[in-house]
PDB file of C-alpha atoms in Angstrom:
ATOM      1  CA  MET A   1     -18.286  25.642  22.262  1.00  0.00           C
ATOM      2  CA  ASP A   2     -15.032  25.922  23.882  1.00  0.00           C
ATOM      3  CA  VAL A   3     -12.004  24.217  22.760  1.00  0.00           C
ATOM      4  CA  GLU A   4      -8.168  24.389  23.470  1.00  0.00           C
ATOM      5  CA  LEU A   5      -6.011  25.499  20.495  1.00  0.00           C
ATOM      6  CA  ALA A   6      -2.278  24.383  20.473  1.00  0.00           C
ATOM      7  CA  MET A   7       0.311  24.679  17.944  1.00  0.00           C
ATOM      8  CA  TYR A   8       2.586  21.510  17.031  1.00  0.00           C
ATOM      9  CA  TYR A   9       5.255  21.530  14.661  1.00  0.00           C
ATOM     10  CA  GLN A  10       6.274  18.275  12.277  1.00  0.00           C
ATOM     11  CA  PRO A  11       9.951  18.611  10.758  1.00  0.00           C
ATOM     12  CA  ILE A  12      10.456  18.042   7.152  1.00  0.00           C
ATOM     13  CA  ILE A  13      13.729  16.251   6.173  1.00  0.00           C
ATOM     14  CA  CYS A  14      16.475  16.492   3.834  1.00  0.00           C
ATOM     15  CA  LEU A  15      16.563  12.886   2.604  1.00  0.00           C
ATOM     16  CA  ASN A  16      20.269  13.761   1.085  1.00  0.00           C
ATOM     17  CA  CYS A  17      21.382  14.425   4.465  1.00  0.00           C
ATOM     18  CA  ASP A  18      18.945  13.308   7.297  1.00  0.00           C
ATOM     19  CA  GLN A  19      19.060  16.644   8.607  1.00  0.00           C
ATOM     20  CA  ILE A  20      15.982  19.011   9.497  1.00  0.00           C
ATOM     21  CA  ALA A  21      15.230  21.402   6.519  1.00  0.00           C
ATOM     22  CA  GLY A  22      12.120  22.967   8.077  1.00  0.00           C
ATOM     23  CA  CYS A  23       8.811  22.477  10.036  1.00  0.00           C
ATOM     24  CA  GLU A  24       5.406  22.281   8.987  1.00  0.00           C
ATOM     25  CA  ALA A  25       2.828  24.574  11.639  1.00  0.00           C
ATOM     26  CA  LEU A  26      -0.142  22.123  12.909  1.00  0.00           C
ATOM     27  CA  LEU A  27      -3.028  23.141  14.750  1.00  0.00           C
ATOM     28  CA  ARG A  28      -4.336  20.536  17.277  1.00  0.00           C
ATOM     29  CA  VAL A  29      -7.639  21.027  18.911  1.00  0.00           C
ATOM     30  CA  ASP A  30      -8.259  19.382  22.363  1.00  0.00           C
ATOM     31  CA  GLY A  31      -5.149  17.451  21.146  1.00  0.00           C
ATOM     32  CA  ASN A  32      -6.468  16.086  18.101  1.00  0.00           C
ATOM     33  CA  SER A  33      -6.784  16.898  14.468  1.00  0.00           C
ATOM     34  CA  PRO A  34      -8.468  20.017  13.768  1.00  0.00           C
ATOM     35  CA  VAL A  35     -10.075  18.668  10.828  1.00  0.00           C
ATOM     36  CA  GLU A  36     -13.718  18.177  12.441  1.00  0.00           C
ATOM     37  CA  TYR A  37     -13.744  21.344  14.188  1.00  0.00           C
ATOM     38  CA  LEU A  38     -12.525  23.426  11.147  1.00  0.00           C
ATOM     39  CA  SER A  39     -15.348  22.043   9.248  1.00  0.00           C
ATOM     40  CA  THR A  40     -17.920  23.696  11.514  1.00  0.00           C
ATOM     41  CA  LEU A  41     -16.274  27.121  11.376  1.00  0.00           C
ATOM     42  CA  LEU A  42     -17.851  29.803   8.480  1.00  0.00           C
ATOM     43  CA  PRO A  43     -15.192  31.471   6.323  1.00  0.00           C
ATOM     44  CA  GLY A  44     -14.531  34.476   8.536  1.00  0.00           C
ATOM     45  CA  ALA A  45     -13.556  32.224  11.689  1.00  0.00           C
ATOM     46  CA  LEU A  46     -11.416  30.002   9.297  1.00  0.00           C
ATOM     47  CA  ILE A  47      -9.764  33.256   8.658  1.00  0.00           C
ATOM     48  CA  GLU A  48      -9.088  34.255  12.171  1.00  0.00           C
ATOM     49  CA  VAL A  49      -7.768  30.622  12.948  1.00  0.00           C
ATOM     50  CA  THR A  50      -5.258  31.048  10.079  1.00  0.00           C
ATOM     51  CA  ASP A  51      -3.832  34.427  11.604  1.00  0.00           C
ATOM     52  CA  LEU A  52      -3.376  32.669  14.533  1.00  0.00           C
ATOM     53  CA  VAL A  53      -1.383  29.778  13.224  1.00  0.00           C
ATOM     54  CA  VAL A  54       0.465  32.429  10.841  1.00  0.00           C
ATOM     55  CA  ASN A  55       1.045  34.662  13.839  1.00  0.00           C
ATOM     56  CA  ALA A  56       2.432  31.589  16.090  1.00  0.00           C
ATOM     57  CA  ALA A  57       4.569  30.425  13.197  1.00  0.00           C
ATOM     58  CA  CYS A  58       6.166  33.463  12.181  1.00  0.00           C
ATOM     59  CA  ASP A  59       7.066  34.284  16.112  1.00  0.00           C
ATOM     60  CA  ARG A  60       8.786  30.818  16.319  1.00  0.00           C
ATOM     61  CA  LEU A  61      10.489  31.038  13.149  1.00  0.00           C
ATOM     62  CA  SER A  62      11.746  34.490  14.517  1.00  0.00           C
ATOM     63  CA  TYR A  63      13.167  32.451  17.542  1.00  0.00           C
ATOM     64  CA  TRP A  64      14.603  29.621  15.319  1.00  0.00           C
ATOM     65  CA  HIS A  65      16.319  32.086  13.066  1.00  0.00           C
ATOM     66  CA  GLN A  66      18.639  32.945  15.822  1.00  0.00           C
ATOM     67  CA  PHE A  67      20.092  29.362  15.898  1.00  0.00           C
ATOM     68  CA  ASN A  68      19.798  28.252  12.247  1.00  0.00           C
ATOM     69  CA  ASP A  69      19.055  30.822   9.198  1.00  0.00           C
ATOM     70  CA  SER A  70      18.064  28.570   6.762  1.00  0.00           C
ATOM     71  CA  LEU A  71      15.321  26.331   8.954  1.00  0.00           C
ATOM     72  CA  TRP A  72      11.694  27.598   7.248  1.00  0.00           C
ATOM     73  CA  VAL A  73       8.097  26.956   8.507  1.00  0.00           C
ATOM     74  CA  SER A  74       5.509  25.891   6.414  1.00  0.00           C
ATOM     75  CA  VAL A  75       1.772  27.059   7.143  1.00  0.00           C
ATOM     76  CA  ASN A  76      -1.476  25.746   5.455  1.00  0.00           C
ATOM     77  CA  LEU A  77      -3.816  28.284   3.881  1.00  0.00           C
ATOM     78  CA  SER A  78      -7.583  27.246   3.344  1.00  0.00           C
ATOM     79  CA  SER A  79      -9.934  28.206   0.565  1.00  0.00           C
ATOM     80  CA  ALA A  80     -11.393  30.714   2.756  1.00  0.00           C
ATOM     81  CA  ASP A  81      -7.964  32.590   2.703  1.00  0.00           C
ATOM     82  CA  LEU A  82      -7.012  32.403  -0.615  1.00  0.00           C
ATOM     83  CA  ALA A  83     -10.220  33.957  -1.863  1.00  0.00           C
ATOM     84  CA  ASP A  84      -9.765  36.756   0.949  1.00  0.00           C
ATOM     85  CA  PRO A  85      -8.425  40.038  -0.705  1.00  0.00           C
ATOM     86  CA  ASN A  86      -6.550  40.884   2.489  1.00  0.00           C
ATOM     87  CA  LEU A  87      -4.590  37.793   2.637  1.00  0.00           C
ATOM     88  CA  ILE A  88      -1.378  39.313   1.234  1.00  0.00           C
ATOM     89  CA  THR A  89      -1.763  42.074   4.001  1.00  0.00           C
ATOM     90  CA  ARG A  90      -2.212  39.679   6.774  1.00  0.00           C
ATOM     91  CA  VAL A  91       0.394  37.207   6.001  1.00  0.00           C
ATOM     92  CA  CYS A  92       2.918  40.293   5.469  1.00  0.00           C
ATOM     93  CA  LEU A  93       1.716  42.011   8.652  1.00  0.00           C
ATOM     94  CA  ALA A  94       2.561  38.540  10.629  1.00  0.00           C
ATOM     95  CA  ALA A  95       5.894  38.473   9.288  1.00  0.00           C
ATOM     96  CA  SER A  96       6.492  42.026   9.627  1.00  0.00           C
ATOM     97  CA  ARG A  97       5.292  41.954  13.545  1.00  0.00           C
ATOM     98  CA  HIS A  98       7.545  38.925  14.280  1.00  0.00           C
ATOM     99  CA  GLY A  99      10.582  39.898  11.965  1.00  0.00           C
ATOM    100  CA  ALA A 100      10.174  36.529  10.309  1.00  0.00           C
ATOM    101  CA  PRO A 101      12.056  36.409   6.826  1.00  0.00           C
ATOM    102  CA  THR A 102       9.566  35.691   3.892  1.00  0.00           C
ATOM    103  CA  ARG A 103      12.093  33.623   1.858  1.00  0.00           C
ATOM    104  CA  LEU A 104      11.566  30.869   4.860  1.00  0.00           C
ATOM    105  CA  ILE A 105       7.653  30.733   5.307  1.00  0.00           C
ATOM    106  CA  HIS A 106       6.256  28.483   2.843  1.00  0.00           C
ATOM    107  CA  LEU A 107       2.508  28.572   2.391  1.00  0.00           C
ATOM    108  CA  GLU A 108       0.909  25.175   1.575  1.00  0.00           C
ATOM    109  CA  ILE A 109      -2.463  25.011  -0.904  1.00  0.00           C
ATOM    110  CA  SER A 110      -4.218  22.045  -1.034  1.00  0.00           C
ATOM    111  CA  GLU A 111      -4.649  20.821  -4.335  1.00  0.00           C
ATOM    112  CA  THR A 112      -8.195  20.425  -3.860  1.00  0.00           C
ATOM    113  CA  THR A 113      -8.610  24.285  -3.081  1.00  0.00           C
ATOM    114  CA  PRO A 114     -10.060  26.125  -5.950  1.00  0.00           C
ATOM    115  CA  ILE A 115      -7.834  28.403  -7.993  1.00  0.00           C
ATOM    116  CA  ASP A 116      -9.266  30.890 -10.015  1.00  0.00           C
ATOM    117  CA  GLN A 117      -7.502  33.883 -11.805  1.00  0.00           C
ATOM    118  CA  ARG A 118      -7.861  36.182  -8.790  1.00  0.00           C
ATOM    119  CA  ALA A 119      -6.259  33.332  -6.475  1.00  0.00           C
ATOM    120  CA  LEU A 120      -3.395  33.010  -9.178  1.00  0.00           C
ATOM    121  CA  ASP A 121      -2.616  36.549  -8.987  1.00  0.00           C
ATOM    122  CA  THR A 122      -2.491  36.581  -5.283  1.00  0.00           C
ATOM    123  CA  LEU A 123      -0.137  33.686  -5.447  1.00  0.00           C
ATOM    124  CA  HIS A 124       2.241  35.557  -7.812  1.00  0.00           C
ATOM    125  CA  ARG A 125       1.956  38.733  -5.510  1.00  0.00           C
ATOM    126  CA  LEU A 126       3.243  36.519  -2.313  1.00  0.00           C
ATOM    127  CA  ARG A 127       5.920  35.039  -4.166  1.00  0.00           C
ATOM    128  CA  ASP A 128       7.243  38.507  -5.442  1.00  0.00           C
ATOM    129  CA  LEU A 129       7.501  39.343  -2.094  1.00  0.00           C
ATOM    130  CA  GLY A 130       9.640  36.465  -1.245  1.00  0.00           C
ATOM    131  CA  PHE A 131       7.293  33.871   0.262  1.00  0.00           C
ATOM    132  CA  ARG A 132       7.406  30.276  -1.089  1.00  0.00           C
ATOM    133  CA  LEU A 133       4.459  28.501  -2.303  1.00  0.00           C
ATOM    134  CA  ALA A 134       3.552  24.670  -1.675  1.00  0.00           C
ATOM    135  CA  LEU A 135       1.263  22.628  -3.328  1.00  0.00           C
ATOM    136  CA  ASP A 136      -0.031  20.126  -0.668  1.00  0.00           C
ATOM    137  CA  ASP A 137      -1.764  16.885  -1.010  1.00  0.00           C
ATOM    138  CA  PHE A 138      -0.727  16.014  -4.531  1.00  0.00           C
ATOM    139  CA  GLY A 139      -2.296  13.128  -5.911  1.00  0.00           C
ATOM    140  CA  ALA A 140      -5.232  12.996  -3.583  1.00  0.00           C
ATOM    141  CA  SER A 141      -7.887  14.029  -6.033  1.00  0.00           C
ATOM    142  CA  LEU A 142      -8.089  14.132  -9.941  1.00  0.00           C
ATOM    143  CA  ALA A 143      -7.403  18.145  -9.941  1.00  0.00           C
ATOM    144  CA  GLY A 144      -3.488  17.538  -8.879  1.00  0.00           C
ATOM    145  CA  LEU A 145      -2.135  17.827 -12.700  1.00  0.00           C
ATOM    146  CA  ASP A 146      -3.856  20.785 -13.520  1.00  0.00           C
ATOM    147  CA  ARG A 147      -2.980  22.363 -10.483  1.00  0.00           C
ATOM    148  CA  LEU A 148       0.634  21.408 -10.805  1.00  0.00           C
ATOM    149  CA  ALA A 149       0.671  23.193 -14.366  1.00  0.00           C
ATOM    150  CA  ALA A 150      -1.428  26.166 -13.247  1.00  0.00           C
ATOM    151  CA  PHE A 151       1.574  27.814 -11.111  1.00  0.00           C
ATOM    152  CA  GLU A 152       5.299  27.541 -10.783  1.00  0.00           C
ATOM    153  CA  TRP A 153       5.295  25.936  -7.162  1.00  0.00           C
ATOM    154  CA  ASP A 154       8.266  26.079  -5.077  1.00  0.00           C
ATOM    155  CA  LEU A 155       7.417  22.642  -3.538  1.00  0.00           C
ATOM    156  CA  THR A 156       5.207  20.020  -4.421  1.00  0.00           C
ATOM    157  CA  LYS A 157       3.904  17.421  -1.355  1.00  0.00           C
ATOM    158  CA  ILE A 158       2.969  14.133  -2.739  1.00  0.00           C
ATOM    159  CA  ASP A 159       0.082  12.792  -0.724  1.00  0.00           C
ATOM    160  CA  LYS A 160       0.873   9.728   1.516  1.00  0.00           C
ATOM    161  CA  SER A 161      -1.829   7.713  -0.233  1.00  0.00           C
ATOM    162  CA  LEU A 162       0.581   7.222  -3.197  1.00  0.00           C
ATOM    163  CA  LEU A 163       3.568   6.315  -1.088  1.00  0.00           C
ATOM    164  CA  PRO A 164       4.320   2.456  -1.678  1.00  0.00           C
ATOM    165  CA  GLU A 165       4.466   0.524   1.159  1.00  0.00           C
ATOM    166  CA  ASN A 166       6.917  -2.232   0.153  1.00  0.00           C
ATOM    167  CA  GLY A 167       8.697  -3.388  -2.932  1.00  0.00           C
ATOM    168  CA  ARG A 168       5.545  -5.247  -4.126  1.00  0.00           C
ATOM    169  CA  ASP A 169       3.900  -1.842  -4.977  1.00  0.00           C
ATOM    170  CA  TRP A 170       5.867  -1.285  -7.969  1.00  0.00           C
ATOM    171  CA  ARG A 171       2.667   0.665  -9.690  1.00  0.00           C
ATOM    172  CA  TYR A 172       2.954   3.086  -6.931  1.00  0.00           C
ATOM    173  CA  SER A 173       6.762   3.061  -7.228  1.00  0.00           C
ATOM    174  CA  ALA A 174       6.448   4.026 -10.954  1.00  0.00           C
ATOM    175  CA  VAL A 175       3.834   6.886 -10.323  1.00  0.00           C
ATOM    176  CA  ILE A 176       6.475   8.457  -7.571  1.00  0.00           C
ATOM    177  CA  ASP A 177       9.244   8.213 -10.179  1.00  0.00           C
ATOM    178  CA  SER A 178       7.304   9.939 -12.907  1.00  0.00           C
ATOM    179  CA  LEU A 179       6.353  12.602 -10.482  1.00  0.00           C
ATOM    180  CA  GLY A 180       9.830  13.390  -9.420  1.00  0.00           C
ATOM    181  CA  ALA A 181      10.861  13.731 -13.093  1.00  0.00           C
ATOM    182  CA  LEU A 182       7.910  15.883 -13.741  1.00  0.00           C
ATOM    183  CA  CYS A 183       8.553  18.297 -10.610  1.00  0.00           C
ATOM    184  CA  ARG A 184      11.988  18.646 -11.632  1.00  0.00           C
ATOM    185  CA  GLU A 185      11.320  19.614 -15.057  1.00  0.00           C
ATOM    186  CA  LEU A 186       8.898  22.143 -13.837  1.00  0.00           C
ATOM    187  CA  GLY A 187      11.587  23.410 -11.529  1.00  0.00           C
ATOM    188  CA  GLY A 188      10.266  22.773  -8.027  1.00  0.00           C
ATOM    189  CA  ARG A 189      11.080  20.327  -5.006  1.00  0.00           C
ATOM    190  CA  LEU A 190       9.528  17.409  -4.267  1.00  0.00           C
ATOM    191  CA  CYS A 191       8.558  16.193  -0.716  1.00  0.00           C
ATOM    192  CA  CYS A 192       6.885  12.796   0.386  1.00  0.00           C
ATOM    193  CA  GLU A 193       4.514  13.048   3.170  1.00  0.00           C
ATOM    194  CA  GLY A 194       3.432  10.119   5.428  1.00  0.00           C
ATOM    195  CA  ILE A 195       6.575   8.123   5.097  1.00  0.00           C
ATOM    196  CA  GLU A 196       6.878   5.469   8.119  1.00  0.00           C
ATOM    197  CA  SER A 197       9.744   2.917   7.079  1.00  0.00           C
ATOM    198  CA  GLN A 198      13.231   3.445   5.909  1.00  0.00           C
ATOM    199  CA  TRP A 199      12.069   1.516   2.896  1.00  0.00           C
ATOM    200  CA  GLN A 200       9.627   4.509   1.807  1.00  0.00           C
ATOM    201  CA  ALA A 201      12.607   7.025   2.567  1.00  0.00           C
ATOM    202  CA  ASP A 202      14.860   5.335   0.249  1.00  0.00           C
ATOM    203  CA  GLN A 203      12.142   4.834  -2.387  1.00  0.00           C
ATOM    204  CA  ALA A 204      11.219   8.433  -2.297  1.00  0.00           C
ATOM    205  CA  LYS A 205      14.855   9.427  -2.543  1.00  0.00           C
ATOM    206  CA  GLU A 206      15.559   7.150  -5.132  1.00  0.00           C
ATOM    207  CA  SER A 207      12.597   8.906  -7.384  1.00  0.00           C
ATOM    208  CA  GLY A 208      14.109  12.319  -6.878  1.00  0.00           C
ATOM    209  CA  CYS A 209      12.158  13.477  -3.866  1.00  0.00           C
ATOM    210  CA  GLU A 210      14.509  15.692  -1.824  1.00  0.00           C
ATOM    211  CA  LEU A 211      12.334  16.079   1.378  1.00  0.00           C
ATOM    212  CA  GLY A 212      10.554  13.618   3.401  1.00  0.00           C
ATOM    213  CA  GLN A 213       8.074  14.005   6.197  1.00  0.00           C
ATOM    214  CA  GLY A 214       6.648  11.453   8.520  1.00  0.00           C
ATOM    215  CA  TRP A 215       6.560   9.446  11.876  1.00  0.00           C
ATOM    216  CA  LEU A 216       9.902   7.546  10.346  1.00  0.00           C
ATOM    217  CA  TRP A 217      11.722  10.560  12.119  1.00  0.00           C
ATOM    218  CA  TYR A 218       9.342  12.777  14.186  1.00  0.00           C
ATOM    219  CA  PRO A 219       5.781  13.047  14.905  1.00  0.00           C
ATOM    220  CA  ALA A 220       4.292  16.624  15.307  1.00  0.00           C
ATOM    221  CA  LEU A 221       5.823  18.136  18.216  1.00  0.00           C
ATOM    222  CA  PRO A 222       4.694  20.891  20.714  1.00  0.00           C
ATOM    223  CA  ALA A 223       6.743  24.052  20.003  1.00  0.00           C
ATOM    224  CA  ASP A 224       8.618  23.802  23.152  1.00  0.00           C
ATOM    225  CA  GLN A 225      10.019  20.641  22.690  1.00  0.00           C
ATOM    226  CA  ILE A 226      11.936  21.689  19.210  1.00  0.00           C
ATOM    227  CA  LEU A 227      15.314  22.630  21.108  1.00  0.00           C
ATOM    228  CA  SER A 228      15.271  19.970  23.272  1.00  0.00           C
ATOM    229  CA  HIS A 229      14.783  17.468  20.495  1.00  0.00           C
ATOM    230  CA  THR A 230      17.828  18.740  18.816  1.00  0.00           C
ATOM    231  CA  LEU A 231      16.133  19.679  15.850  1.00  0.00           C
ATOM    232  CA  ILE A 232      18.124  22.584  14.983  1.00  0.00           C
ATOM    233  CA  VAL A 233      21.240  21.642  13.114  1.00  0.00           C
TER     234      VAL A 233
END
């Protein structure tokens, strides 16, 4: 099946200053979400796709670094990647090839991704090499608290399903407040995904979230539009 793969980048906002903190690298297949396409791939092919994304993101980060030396990029890793014994070599080669600082590369792991002791050892080695580790989609399943406690995550991204839509959703607000306090206690930062209104952004900030991501600010953008949208600040 012939498909067109393209890279997009969705900005992640610092809620305290309303400036761009980083961008999440997102793959698009024929202009759409890659979920259906990726579900048809075997582990080896999934790894090849991740390598494409990581290399593209590192190349873009190296270019951005000329204008802003604190802007970071995040890349999603699949369960196939985490099970691959060559993962560390792969991401290190990509960073080295493009001259991208590892401290500005966030590797995102979904909370539903199986994490055994071997995977934990890999995550610790990646962190020792300077990469930042993020727990993605937190709250999307019952595995969240176990995943949160299993590793010292640099960033926890709260799934949009937990984000209250308005002031009447006080139970959701209470959950976000508690997660904010928990993440601060564990030493990591918190990001709310899927923010679409200023009320949600204000709620996230009041709950202790430092970062936000969503259509309130920007959709995912083609790489060549980042500078034209003055996202480098």
